[in-house]
Short mmCIF file of C-alpha atoms in Angstrom, two decimals:
data_model
loop_
_atom_site.label_atom_id
_atom_site.label_comp_id
_atom_site.label_asym_id
_atom_site.label_seq_id
_atom_site.Cartn_x
_atom_site.Cartn_y
_atom_site.Cartn_z
CA UNK A 1 19.92 1.40 51.33
CA UNK A 2 21.13 4.19 53.59
CA UNK A 3 24.01 6.59 53.37
CA UNK A 4 26.49 5.91 56.12
CA UNK A 5 28.17 8.30 58.50
CA UNK A 6 31.90 8.03 59.12
CA UNK A 7 34.46 9.88 61.23
CA UNK A 8 37.83 11.30 60.26
CA UNK A 9 40.68 13.52 61.22
CA UNK A 10 41.82 16.32 58.95
CA UNK A 11 44.81 18.62 58.81
CA UNK A 12 43.93 22.29 58.93
CA UNK A 13 46.29 24.86 57.53
CA UNK A 14 46.02 28.59 57.43
CA UNK A 15 47.66 31.00 55.02
CA UNK A 16 47.03 34.42 53.51
CA UNK A 17 44.12 32.97 51.53
CA UNK A 18 42.41 31.61 54.61
CA UNK A 19 41.81 28.20 56.14
CA UNK A 20 42.28 24.96 54.25
CA UNK A 21 41.18 21.45 55.13
CA UNK A 22 43.37 18.58 53.97
CA UNK A 23 43.39 14.82 54.27
CA UNK A 24 45.72 13.66 57.03
CA UNK A 25 48.28 11.84 54.96
CA UNK A 26 47.76 13.25 51.48
CA UNK A 27 47.69 16.74 50.08
CA UNK A 28 44.07 16.30 49.02
CA UNK A 29 42.15 19.44 49.89
CA UNK A 30 38.51 19.27 50.96
CA UNK A 31 36.52 22.25 49.71
CA UNK A 32 33.41 23.80 51.22
CA UNK A 33 30.06 22.80 49.76
CA UNK A 34 31.67 20.18 47.55
CA UNK A 35 31.37 16.44 47.63
CA UNK A 36 34.81 14.85 47.57
CA UNK A 37 34.96 11.98 45.08
CA UNK A 38 37.57 9.26 45.38
CA UNK A 39 39.94 8.36 42.58
CA UNK A 40 42.48 5.59 42.34
CA UNK A 41 45.82 7.28 41.79
CA UNK A 42 48.23 4.51 42.60
CA UNK A 43 50.32 2.52 40.17
CA UNK A 44 48.49 1.66 36.97
CA UNK A 45 49.94 -1.07 34.81
CA UNK A 46 48.89 -4.44 33.52
CA UNK A 47 48.87 -5.78 37.08
CA UNK A 48 47.13 -2.74 38.56
CA UNK A 49 44.62 -1.50 36.00
CA UNK A 50 42.71 1.71 36.55
CA UNK A 51 39.46 1.13 38.36
CA UNK A 52 36.70 3.00 40.16
CA UNK A 53 37.51 3.80 43.78
CA UNK A 54 37.17 2.26 46.23
CA UNK A 55 37.87 -1.31 45.21
CA UNK A 56 37.98 -4.04 47.83
CA UNK A 57 41.34 -5.45 46.76
CA UNK A 58 43.03 -2.05 46.57
CA UNK A 59 43.73 0.61 49.16
CA UNK A 60 42.04 3.47 47.34
CA UNK A 61 39.06 5.46 48.45
CA UNK A 62 38.24 8.08 51.04
CA UNK A 63 38.99 6.69 54.48
CA UNK A 64 36.86 7.04 57.56
CA UNK A 65 36.34 5.34 60.88
CA UNK A 66 33.06 3.67 61.78
CA UNK A 67 32.91 5.35 65.17
CA UNK A 68 34.10 8.67 66.52
CA UNK A 69 36.58 6.92 68.78
CA UNK A 70 37.80 5.05 65.78
CA UNK A 71 40.91 3.67 67.41
CA UNK A 72 42.77 6.83 66.60
CA UNK A 73 41.66 9.21 69.31
CA UNK A 74 44.20 7.81 71.71
CA UNK A 75 47.02 8.90 69.48
CA UNK A 76 46.00 12.50 69.99
CA UNK A 77 45.19 12.23 73.64
CA UNK A 78 42.04 11.21 75.40
CA UNK A 79 39.42 12.86 73.24
CA UNK A 80 41.71 15.76 72.65
CA UNK A 81 40.32 16.35 69.23
CA UNK A 82 42.48 19.21 68.17
CA UNK A 83 46.18 19.80 68.38
CA UNK A 84 48.30 22.57 67.01
CA UNK A 85 51.86 22.93 66.03
CA UNK A 86 53.98 25.55 67.69
CA UNK A 87 53.56 27.93 64.77
CA UNK A 88 49.80 28.02 65.52
CA UNK A 89 48.98 27.77 61.83
CA UNK A 90 48.37 24.05 61.58
CA UNK A 91 45.97 21.89 63.50
CA UNK A 92 44.22 18.55 63.44
CA UNK A 93 40.45 18.37 63.73
CA UNK A 94 38.02 15.51 64.16
CA UNK A 95 34.70 15.46 62.38
CA UNK A 96 32.00 13.39 60.77
CA UNK A 97 31.25 12.83 57.10
CA UNK A 98 28.23 11.63 55.19
CA UNK A 99 29.35 9.00 52.70
CA UNK A 100 27.94 7.85 49.40
CA UNK A 101 28.46 5.53 46.47
CA UNK A 102 30.46 2.37 46.97
CA UNK A 103 31.48 1.57 50.53
CA UNK A 104 34.20 -0.99 51.26
CA UNK A 105 34.43 -2.19 54.84
CA UNK A 106 38.10 -1.86 55.62
CA UNK A 107 39.46 -3.86 58.53
CA UNK A 108 37.64 -3.89 61.83
CA UNK A 109 37.15 -0.18 62.31
CA UNK A 110 37.34 1.55 58.98
CA UNK A 111 35.61 2.11 55.68
CA UNK A 112 36.74 3.34 52.29
CA UNK A 113 34.11 5.22 50.33
CA UNK A 114 33.55 6.77 46.92
CA UNK A 115 32.09 10.08 48.11
CA UNK A 116 32.12 12.08 51.31
CA UNK A 117 31.01 15.45 52.62
CA UNK A 118 31.71 16.91 56.08
CA UNK A 119 28.72 16.96 58.43
CA UNK A 120 30.14 18.39 61.64
CA UNK A 121 33.40 19.11 63.46
CA UNK A 122 34.08 18.26 67.07
CA UNK A 123 35.19 20.34 70.00
CA UNK A 124 36.89 18.77 73.01
CA UNK A 125 34.42 18.02 75.78
CA UNK A 126 36.04 19.82 78.63
CA UNK A 127 38.30 22.41 77.10
CA UNK A 128 37.72 25.91 75.88
CA UNK A 129 36.74 25.86 72.22
CA UNK A 130 39.64 26.36 69.87
CA UNK A 131 38.63 29.07 67.40
CA UNK A 132 40.18 27.06 64.60
CA UNK A 133 37.44 24.42 64.85
CA UNK A 134 34.74 27.04 64.77
CA UNK A 135 36.37 28.72 61.79
CA UNK A 136 36.52 25.42 59.90
CA UNK A 137 32.87 24.70 60.67
CA UNK A 138 31.84 28.14 59.47
CA UNK A 139 33.85 27.70 56.29
CA UNK A 140 32.11 24.41 55.57
CA UNK A 141 28.69 25.64 56.76
CA UNK A 142 28.32 22.78 59.21
CA UNK A 143 27.90 22.47 62.95
CA UNK A 144 30.49 22.35 65.67
CA UNK A 145 29.51 19.98 68.46
CA UNK A 146 31.10 18.76 71.64
CA UNK A 147 32.80 15.41 71.13
CA UNK A 148 30.32 13.61 73.36
CA UNK A 149 27.43 14.77 71.15
CA UNK A 150 29.05 14.12 67.78
CA UNK A 151 27.66 10.65 67.12
CA UNK A 152 24.15 11.47 68.31
CA UNK A 153 24.11 14.69 66.28
CA UNK A 154 25.12 13.16 62.95
CA UNK A 155 22.75 10.22 63.36
CA UNK A 156 20.01 12.40 61.93
CA UNK A 157 21.85 12.56 58.60
CA UNK A 158 22.88 8.95 58.03
CA UNK A 159 23.18 5.44 59.34
CA UNK A 160 25.79 4.26 61.78
CA UNK A 161 27.99 1.56 60.29
CA UNK A 162 28.17 -1.82 61.90
CA UNK A 163 31.28 -2.40 63.98
CA UNK A 164 33.01 -5.76 63.80
CA UNK A 165 33.19 -7.27 67.28
CA UNK B 1 34.88 -14.51 58.18
CA UNK B 2 38.05 -12.55 58.78
CA UNK B 3 40.60 -11.76 56.15
CA UNK B 4 44.08 -13.16 56.29
CA UNK B 5 46.65 -10.75 57.59
CA UNK B 6 47.79 -8.44 54.84
CA UNK B 7 45.29 -9.80 52.37
CA UNK B 8 41.94 -8.78 51.04
CA UNK B 9 38.76 -10.74 50.77
CA UNK B 10 35.62 -9.42 49.20
CA UNK B 11 33.58 -11.67 51.45
CA UNK B 12 35.41 -10.74 54.64
CA UNK B 13 35.78 -7.04 54.02
CA UNK B 14 32.47 -6.60 52.31
CA UNK B 15 31.25 -3.80 50.16
CA UNK B 16 27.95 -2.10 49.52
CA UNK B 17 26.56 0.26 46.96
CA UNK B 18 24.89 3.17 48.72
CA UNK B 19 23.04 6.12 47.17
CA UNK B 20 25.04 8.78 45.37
CA UNK B 21 25.56 11.80 47.55
CA UNK B 22 23.82 15.00 46.70
CA UNK B 23 25.00 18.24 48.32
CA UNK B 24 23.17 18.70 51.56
CA UNK B 25 22.61 21.75 53.64
CA UNK B 26 23.66 21.18 57.23
CA UNK B 27 22.39 23.66 59.79
CA UNK B 28 25.12 25.50 61.59
CA UNK B 29 24.63 24.99 65.29
CA UNK B 30 26.53 26.09 68.31
CA UNK B 31 27.57 23.19 70.53
CA UNK B 32 25.33 24.32 73.35
CA UNK B 33 22.28 23.90 71.11
CA UNK B 34 22.93 20.26 70.36
CA UNK B 35 20.96 17.92 72.60
CA UNK B 36 22.57 15.03 74.41
#
């Protein structure tokens, strides 16, 4: 049974302590050289008992797309894999993760997993590299690769997940 | 099998147990060094 590779976007913030990588829609921080482990932190009552994450009939787990395109790239422009706010201190980066533990196939394009660790971060294909991506990659001790090479590069670390037609 | 809209189905969504992750060392590479 292989470990799968998935693709995600992260929020990058920068403060006096340095660069921080966060989940897109939660405050969860991803730390260098650490495996992120999912926990169910939603409502817990008699109808929603605590359980290991991810569980198929919940929405918990670490989310990732099955492909780099993932259905989300269009929202940030055509393969424009990094954007910044006007204050220049916050950006969005695309990258790949190696996943482990339980994997729930979520919808047509996604997965929810128990464990994940960044494998690489992507640079736009035809734009000058944004130093923020390189800084993030250095912080996490992983590679930066052009978007068009991302999937082929991470294939050496894990299996591609099947995509529902 | 596809799940009903808004619902979950273990059969349709599927799940697998994969190996526990162990910290891996990923070589830092510049983009130009990554083959097509």
